[in-house]
C-alpha positions as a Python dict, from the first residue, in 0.01 Angstrom:
ca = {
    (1, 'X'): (0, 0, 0),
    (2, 'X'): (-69, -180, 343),
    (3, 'X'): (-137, -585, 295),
    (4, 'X'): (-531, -473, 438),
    (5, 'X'): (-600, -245, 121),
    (6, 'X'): (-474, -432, -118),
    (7, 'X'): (-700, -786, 16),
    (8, 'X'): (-1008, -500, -19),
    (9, 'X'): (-918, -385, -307),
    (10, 'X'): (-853, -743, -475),
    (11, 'X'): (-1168, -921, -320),
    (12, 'X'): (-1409, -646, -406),
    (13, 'X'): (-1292, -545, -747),
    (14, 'X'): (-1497, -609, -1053),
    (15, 'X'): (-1321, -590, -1321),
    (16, 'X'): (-999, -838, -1204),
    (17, 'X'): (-921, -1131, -1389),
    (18, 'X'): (-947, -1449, -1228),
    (19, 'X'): (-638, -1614, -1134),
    (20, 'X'): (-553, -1925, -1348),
    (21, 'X'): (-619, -2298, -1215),
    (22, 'X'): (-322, -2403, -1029),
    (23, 'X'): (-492, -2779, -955),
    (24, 'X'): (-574, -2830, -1315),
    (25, 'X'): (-230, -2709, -1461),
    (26, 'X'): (-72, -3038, -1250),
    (27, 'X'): (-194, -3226, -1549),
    (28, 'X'): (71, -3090, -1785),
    (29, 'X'): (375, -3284, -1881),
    (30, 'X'): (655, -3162, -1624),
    (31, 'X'): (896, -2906, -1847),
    (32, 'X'): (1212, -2809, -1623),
    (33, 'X'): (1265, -2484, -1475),
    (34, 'X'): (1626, -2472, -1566),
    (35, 'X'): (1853, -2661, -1342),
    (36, 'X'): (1622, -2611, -1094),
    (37, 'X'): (1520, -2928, -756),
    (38, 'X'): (1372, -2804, -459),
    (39, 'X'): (1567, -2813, -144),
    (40, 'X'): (1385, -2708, 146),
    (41, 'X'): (1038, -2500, 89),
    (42, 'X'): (957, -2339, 411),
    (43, 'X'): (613, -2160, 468),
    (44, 'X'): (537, -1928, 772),
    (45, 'X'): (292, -1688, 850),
    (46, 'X'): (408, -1450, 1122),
    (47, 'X'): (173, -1142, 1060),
    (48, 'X'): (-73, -1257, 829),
    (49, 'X'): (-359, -1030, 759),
    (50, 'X'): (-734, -1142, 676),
    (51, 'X'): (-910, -932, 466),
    (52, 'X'): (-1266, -811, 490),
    (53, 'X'): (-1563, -1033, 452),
    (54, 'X'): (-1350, -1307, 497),
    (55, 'X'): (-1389, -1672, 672),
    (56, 'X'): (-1151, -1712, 998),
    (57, 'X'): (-842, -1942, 937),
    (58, 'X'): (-591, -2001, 1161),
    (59, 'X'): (-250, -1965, 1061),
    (60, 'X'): (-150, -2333, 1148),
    (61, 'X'): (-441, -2418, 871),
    (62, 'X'): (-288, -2189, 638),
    (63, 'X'): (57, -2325, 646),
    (64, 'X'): (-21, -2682, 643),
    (65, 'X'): (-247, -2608, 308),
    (66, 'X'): (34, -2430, 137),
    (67, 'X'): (333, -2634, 252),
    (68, 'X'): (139, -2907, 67),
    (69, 'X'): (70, -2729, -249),
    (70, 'X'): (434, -2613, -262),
    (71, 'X'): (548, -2974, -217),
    (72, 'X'): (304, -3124, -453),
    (73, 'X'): (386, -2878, -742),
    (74, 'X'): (749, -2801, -700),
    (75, 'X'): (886, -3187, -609),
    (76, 'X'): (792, -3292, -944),
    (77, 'X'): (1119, -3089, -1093),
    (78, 'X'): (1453, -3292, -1107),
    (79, 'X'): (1679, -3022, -1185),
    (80, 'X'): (2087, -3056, -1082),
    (81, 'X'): (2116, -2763, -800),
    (82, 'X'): (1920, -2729, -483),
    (83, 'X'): (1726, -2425, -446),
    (84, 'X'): (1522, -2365, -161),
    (85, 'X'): (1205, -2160, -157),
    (86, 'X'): (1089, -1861, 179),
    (87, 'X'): (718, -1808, 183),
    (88, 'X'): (581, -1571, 419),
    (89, 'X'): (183, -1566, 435),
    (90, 'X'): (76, -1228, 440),
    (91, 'X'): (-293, -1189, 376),
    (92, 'X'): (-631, -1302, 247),
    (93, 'X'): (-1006, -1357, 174),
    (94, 'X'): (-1193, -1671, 268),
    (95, 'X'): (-1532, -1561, 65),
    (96, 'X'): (-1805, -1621, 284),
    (97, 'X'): (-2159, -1690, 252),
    (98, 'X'): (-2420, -1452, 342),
    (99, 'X'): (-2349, -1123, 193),
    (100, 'X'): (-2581, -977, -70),
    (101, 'X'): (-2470, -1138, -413),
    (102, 'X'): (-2358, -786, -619),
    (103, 'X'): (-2076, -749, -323),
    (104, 'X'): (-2007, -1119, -319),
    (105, 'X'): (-1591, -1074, -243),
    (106, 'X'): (-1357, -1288, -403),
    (107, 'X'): (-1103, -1519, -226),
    (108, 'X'): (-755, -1375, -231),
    (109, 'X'): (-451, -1485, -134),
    (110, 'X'): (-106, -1299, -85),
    (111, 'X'): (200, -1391, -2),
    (112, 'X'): (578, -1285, -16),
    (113, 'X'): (880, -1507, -179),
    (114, 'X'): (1235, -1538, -153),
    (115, 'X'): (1472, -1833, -351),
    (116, 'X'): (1771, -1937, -238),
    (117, 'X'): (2061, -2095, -402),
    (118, 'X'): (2165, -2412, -197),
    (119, 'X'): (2529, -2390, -332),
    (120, 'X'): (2611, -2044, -204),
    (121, 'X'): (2353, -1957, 6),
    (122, 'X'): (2320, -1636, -129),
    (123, 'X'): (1916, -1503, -223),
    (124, 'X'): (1821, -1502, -561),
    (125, 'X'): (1632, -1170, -487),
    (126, 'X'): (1760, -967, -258),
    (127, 'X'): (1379, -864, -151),
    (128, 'X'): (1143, -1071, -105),
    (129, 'X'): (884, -1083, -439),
    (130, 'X'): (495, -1014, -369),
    (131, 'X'): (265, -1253, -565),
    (132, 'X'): (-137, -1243, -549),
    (133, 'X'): (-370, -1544, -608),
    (134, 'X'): (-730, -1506, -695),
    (135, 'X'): (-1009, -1770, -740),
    (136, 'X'): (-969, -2009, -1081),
    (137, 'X'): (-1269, -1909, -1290),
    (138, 'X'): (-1532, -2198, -1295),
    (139, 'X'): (-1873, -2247, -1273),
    (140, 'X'): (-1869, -2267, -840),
    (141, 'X'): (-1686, -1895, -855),
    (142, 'X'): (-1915, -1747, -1041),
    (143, 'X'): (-2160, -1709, -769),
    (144, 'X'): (-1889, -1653, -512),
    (145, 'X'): (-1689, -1950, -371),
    (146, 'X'): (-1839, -1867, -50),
    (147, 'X'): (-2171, -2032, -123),
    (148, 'X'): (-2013, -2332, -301),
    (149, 'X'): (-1705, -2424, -145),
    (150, 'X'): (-1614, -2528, 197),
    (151, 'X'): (-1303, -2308, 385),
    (152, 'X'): (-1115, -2562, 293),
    (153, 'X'): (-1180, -2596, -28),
    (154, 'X'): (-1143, -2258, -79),
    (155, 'X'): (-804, -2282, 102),
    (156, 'X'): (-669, -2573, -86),
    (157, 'X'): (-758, -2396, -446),
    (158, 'X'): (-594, -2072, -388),
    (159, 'X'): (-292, -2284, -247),
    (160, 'X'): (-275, -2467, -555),
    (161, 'X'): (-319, -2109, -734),
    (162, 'X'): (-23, -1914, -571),
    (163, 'X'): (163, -2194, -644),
    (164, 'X'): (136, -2169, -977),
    (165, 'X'): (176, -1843, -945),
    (166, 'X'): (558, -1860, -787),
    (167, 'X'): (624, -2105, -1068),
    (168, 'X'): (562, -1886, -1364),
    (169, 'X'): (725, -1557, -1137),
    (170, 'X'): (1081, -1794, -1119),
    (171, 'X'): (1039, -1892, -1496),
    (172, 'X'): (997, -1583, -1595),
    (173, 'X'): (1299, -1535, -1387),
    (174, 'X'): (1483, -1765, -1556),
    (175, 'X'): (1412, -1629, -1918),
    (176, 'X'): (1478, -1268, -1802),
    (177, 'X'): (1770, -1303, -1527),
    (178, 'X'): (1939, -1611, -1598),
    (179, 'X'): (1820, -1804, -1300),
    (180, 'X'): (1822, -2166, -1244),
    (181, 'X'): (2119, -2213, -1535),
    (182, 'X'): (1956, -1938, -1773),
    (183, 'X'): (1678, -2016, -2055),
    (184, 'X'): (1852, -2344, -2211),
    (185, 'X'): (1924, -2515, -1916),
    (186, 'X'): (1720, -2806, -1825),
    (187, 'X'): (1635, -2860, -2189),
    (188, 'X'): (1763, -3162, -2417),
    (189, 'X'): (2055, -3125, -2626),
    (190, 'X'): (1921, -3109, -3022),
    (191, 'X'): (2213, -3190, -3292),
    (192, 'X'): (2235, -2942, -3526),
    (193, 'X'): (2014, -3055, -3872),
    (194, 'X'): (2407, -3068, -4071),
    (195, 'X'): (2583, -3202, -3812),
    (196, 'X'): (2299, -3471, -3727),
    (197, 'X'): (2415, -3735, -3982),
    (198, 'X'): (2822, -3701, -3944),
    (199, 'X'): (2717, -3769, -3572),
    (200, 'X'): (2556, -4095, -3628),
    (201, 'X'): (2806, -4213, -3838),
    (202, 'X'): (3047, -4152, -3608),
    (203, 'X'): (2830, -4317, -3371),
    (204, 'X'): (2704, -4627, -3558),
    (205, 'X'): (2871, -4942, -3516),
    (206, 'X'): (3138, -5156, -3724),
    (207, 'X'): (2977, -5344, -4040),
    (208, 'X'): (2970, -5696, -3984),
    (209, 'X'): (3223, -5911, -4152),
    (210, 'X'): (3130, -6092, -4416),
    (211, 'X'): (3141, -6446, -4388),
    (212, 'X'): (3489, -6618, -4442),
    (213, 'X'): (3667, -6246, -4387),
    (214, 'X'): (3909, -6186, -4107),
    (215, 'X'): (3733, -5994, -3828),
    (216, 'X'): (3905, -5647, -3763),
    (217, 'X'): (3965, -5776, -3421),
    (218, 'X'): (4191, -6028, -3585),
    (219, 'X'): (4566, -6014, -3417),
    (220, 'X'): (4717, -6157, -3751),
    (221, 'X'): (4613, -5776, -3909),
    (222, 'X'): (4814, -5603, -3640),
    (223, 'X'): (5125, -5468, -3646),
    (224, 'X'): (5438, -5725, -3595),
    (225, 'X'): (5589, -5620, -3289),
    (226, 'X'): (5963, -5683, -3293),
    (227, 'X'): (6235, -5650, -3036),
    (228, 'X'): (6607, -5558, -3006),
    (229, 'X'): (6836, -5798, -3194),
    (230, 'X'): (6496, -6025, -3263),
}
């Protein structure tokens, strides 16, 4: 299916689920993806597409907006290996104001994805994964984002979306092909229940001596050392 059918088929259908709120999820606490820290996240757009019914931005506009969203959400992880993240622009829907409410399209936004692993250089996947972002649902979209946001609002939100949107692709990633370290990485070491209290006595410190005791530091408890013919 070309990039042009799919943004009509997207912004005009019905039925689609709106795409969850990438700006709002920021809010969460931070939960690793693995062993995963961001290298170098590079966004083009060399043959970007824009979809029917759609507002005009440039491609300059587009790539600014995303680079931003891509730093903002994908900086925050602290991981131990460099990855670095290839997004190509390839299409989508600015909703625009003016068109009879019942064929109202949505704002879309597509793009392709490739991770690399900073330590080999070799791609994660070997081709390059397409991911869609729609509107978030809210009270604004439910007219059409057209007649309530600006462009750039509009451009900023899906931003935020597809991010989200690559994050939960390279988790699920990680649970399903071992990326990033595999499922447990990232995650805090938990004692085993049984083990738990052998480890903190192991851990816990000397008793104090009671008073008028020798200390077990004291040198006249070590062992007399002796030498030949002494």
């Amino acid at each position: 299916m070309t990039i042009l059918r799919a943004l009509t088929l997207l912004a005009f259908a019905f039925t689609l689920s709106a795409c969850a709120d990438g700006a709002r999820e920021l809010r969460k606490p931070v939960e690793p993806i693995g062993n995963f820290k961001m290298g170098h996240g590079i966004v083009v757009a060399p043959n970007i597409v824009k979809g029917p019914a759609s507002r005009d931005a440039s491609d300059e506009e587009w790539i600014e907006t995303l680079d931003a969203a891509i730093e903002e959400r994908f900086r925050r992880y602290q991981g131990d290996n460099f990855y670095h993240l290839g997004i190509s622009i390839e299409g989508y829907v600015l909703a625009q104001p003016g068109i009879p409410l019942v064929f109202s399209p949505k704002s879309v936004l597509i793009v392709n994805v490739t991770v690399f692993e900073d330590a080999t250089g070799q791609k994660l996947n070997e081709e390059a994964e397409q991911l869609t972002a729609l509107e978030a649902p809210s009270a604004e979209t439910v007219i059409g984002s057209g007649v309530t946001q600006s462009k750039e609002e509009q451009m900023r939100n899906l931003s935020a979306n597809i991010a989200l949107v690559i994050e939960n692709w390279m988790r699920r990633q990680q649970r399903e092909e071992g990326w990033f370290g595999g499922p447990d990485a990232g995650r805090p070491i938990v004692p085993d229940a049984e083990e738990a209290p052998e480890a903190e006595a192991a851990e816990a410190p000397p008793a104090a001596s009671a008073p008028g005791s020798a200390s077990v530091f004291d040198p006249t408890l070590q062992p007399e050392i002796t030498t030949p013919g002494g």
